[in-house]
XYZ file of C-alpha atoms in Angstrom:
183
model
C 0.000 0.000 0.000
C 1.317 3.437 -0.959
C 1.936 6.160 1.588
C 2.209 8.831 -1.107
C -0.008 9.477 -4.082
C 1.963 8.621 -7.238
C 0.193 11.271 -9.326
C 1.129 13.915 -6.728
C 4.767 12.788 -6.728
C 4.845 12.866 -10.528
C 3.357 16.369 -10.445
C 6.040 17.416 -7.926
C 8.760 16.153 -10.261
C 7.182 17.995 -13.188
C 6.964 21.242 -11.204
C 10.549 20.795 -10.031
C 11.889 20.321 -13.559
C 10.001 23.348 -14.886
C 11.162 25.583 -12.030
C 14.755 24.396 -12.547
C 14.560 25.334 -16.225
C 13.163 28.757 -15.351
C 15.882 29.384 -12.761
C 18.640 28.192 -15.117
C 17.403 30.599 -17.804
C 17.438 33.448 -15.265
C 20.838 32.443 -13.864
C 19.373 32.506 -10.348
C 18.503 29.296 -8.479
C 17.339 31.005 -5.262
C 13.631 30.920 -6.229
C 13.828 27.102 -5.975
C 13.824 27.568 -2.179
C 10.032 27.921 -2.286
C 9.941 24.230 -3.221
C 11.335 23.115 0.169
C 9.604 22.837 3.515
C 10.555 25.440 6.147
C 12.656 22.864 8.026
C 14.145 21.046 5.013
C 17.811 20.110 4.812
C 19.956 20.078 1.677
C 23.493 18.760 1.606
C 26.240 16.970 -0.256
C 29.670 15.510 0.293
C 32.575 17.125 -1.512
C 35.309 14.547 -1.234
C 36.800 12.853 1.801
C 37.337 16.028 3.820
C 34.246 18.234 3.321
C 30.506 18.055 3.800
C 28.023 20.798 3.024
C 24.662 21.206 4.781
C 22.008 23.907 4.572
C 19.375 23.658 7.313
C 16.010 25.317 6.728
C 14.529 27.087 3.721
C 16.418 30.343 4.382
C 19.835 28.617 4.369
C 18.817 26.588 1.321
C 17.950 29.817 -0.511
C 20.866 31.942 0.703
C 23.661 29.394 0.934
C 22.931 26.252 -1.130
C 21.154 28.024 -4.007
C 22.890 31.397 -3.620
C 26.463 31.172 -2.328
C 27.113 27.676 -3.686
C 25.700 28.359 -7.157
C 27.609 31.649 -7.504
C 29.824 31.464 -10.589
C 27.662 28.804 -12.231
C 25.321 31.255 -13.922
C 24.727 30.016 -17.461
C 25.318 26.376 -16.524
C 22.552 23.872 -17.144
C 21.643 20.796 -15.135
C 19.230 18.890 -17.375
C 17.600 15.921 -15.699
C 18.075 12.646 -17.533
C 15.773 10.386 -15.522
C 13.798 10.091 -12.295
C 13.098 7.114 -10.065
C 10.061 7.612 -7.809
C 9.099 5.447 -4.809
C 5.559 6.226 -3.693
C 5.952 4.006 -0.605
C 8.701 6.141 0.946
C 8.296 9.457 -0.882
C 11.890 9.181 -2.081
C 12.782 10.466 -5.534
C 16.125 10.129 -7.303
C 16.832 12.561 -10.136
C 19.843 11.994 -12.387
C 21.295 15.050 -14.131
C 24.164 16.316 -16.250
C 26.308 19.411 -15.596
C 26.847 21.491 -18.738
C 28.722 24.796 -18.820
C 27.779 27.628 -21.120
C 31.467 27.937 -22.107
C 32.569 26.058 -25.221
C 35.809 24.387 -26.219
C 37.737 25.498 -29.316
C 36.071 22.623 -31.212
C 32.629 24.026 -30.346
C 31.415 21.508 -27.749
C 30.255 22.705 -24.349
C 32.386 21.892 -21.348
C 30.472 19.211 -19.461
C 31.169 16.948 -16.508
C 31.796 13.432 -17.776
C 29.346 10.969 -16.261
C 26.228 11.842 -14.339
C 25.272 13.392 -11.032
C 22.113 13.135 -9.057
C 19.864 14.328 -6.291
C 18.050 12.184 -3.747
C 14.903 13.926 -2.546
C 12.357 13.136 0.148
C 8.862 14.448 -0.452
C 7.396 16.517 2.389
C 3.900 17.064 0.977
C 2.283 20.212 -0.382
C 4.615 20.089 -3.429
C 7.751 20.637 -1.349
C 10.883 18.615 -0.634
C 11.766 18.007 3.011
C 15.241 16.661 2.316
C 17.770 16.635 -0.517
C 21.225 15.107 -0.889
C 23.263 15.579 -4.047
C 25.870 13.150 -5.304
C 28.363 13.545 -8.120
C 31.711 12.247 -9.298
C 34.210 14.550 -7.601
C 37.040 13.281 -9.821
C 35.217 14.186 -13.036
C 34.117 17.567 -11.659
C 37.719 18.349 -10.649
C 39.046 17.235 -14.044
C 36.570 19.488 -15.867
C 37.458 22.525 -13.761
C 41.180 21.883 -14.297
C 40.549 21.703 -18.060
C 38.564 24.950 -17.938
C 41.270 26.676 -15.871
C 43.962 25.532 -18.315
C 41.876 26.713 -21.281
C 41.032 30.049 -19.635
C 37.331 29.167 -19.953
C 36.088 30.002 -16.453
C 33.710 32.905 -15.937
C 34.739 35.830 -13.743
C 32.271 34.556 -11.124
C 33.785 31.082 -11.120
C 37.317 32.506 -10.871
C 36.181 34.569 -7.862
C 34.613 31.456 -6.334
C 37.855 29.490 -6.744
C 39.917 32.336 -5.269
C 37.583 32.441 -2.267
C 37.938 28.669 -1.821
C 41.728 28.632 -1.959
C 41.947 31.622 0.420
C 40.911 29.361 3.294
C 37.903 31.540 4.078
C 35.395 29.533 6.152
C 32.037 29.736 4.414
C 28.663 29.011 5.998
C 27.408 25.480 5.465
C 30.818 23.778 5.115
C 32.003 21.277 7.721
C 34.739 18.673 8.100
C 33.418 15.351 6.767
C 31.030 13.888 9.336
C 30.790 17.190 11.213
C 27.703 18.675 9.554
C 24.852 19.708 11.897
C 22.584 16.944 10.586
C 23.635 13.614 9.085
C 24.163 13.584 5.336
C 22.492 10.177 4.954
């Protein structure tokens, strides 16, 4: 017996995809925050040393969708597929990461492989929980290629400079030290 209505979950996914497309076109992902419950959490692991966690809709808007997406304006994250479990309310969305910058041969810079988001539905067309996963090695390789080719945007260069400065940013914790468990 289902705990969640499948049609409602499918509608949530549809709304999510459309809002993502709108935000990508605008270069501003912060409006996606309206699609999370007030007490939602959103996090990811960034290699063996770092976890990220935004707690609550305000941190999701300001930090996860604001600070952490800074420099990625113009990038697209098209979803490739969704897996929906109406028993648990869990949804897995698999996506690509495609830069607006192009190589000399004309192809867009893109992360090799696929990334994804694991969502938990909180009702009322809002997520209560999200965890992203991606291949850190492929992401790092792409950014190194873009640095070498001089293909990073001014925003992304500023983001990298901030990261290498050692500045402690909100939401980042030593692996395992985030305020709520990643999984």
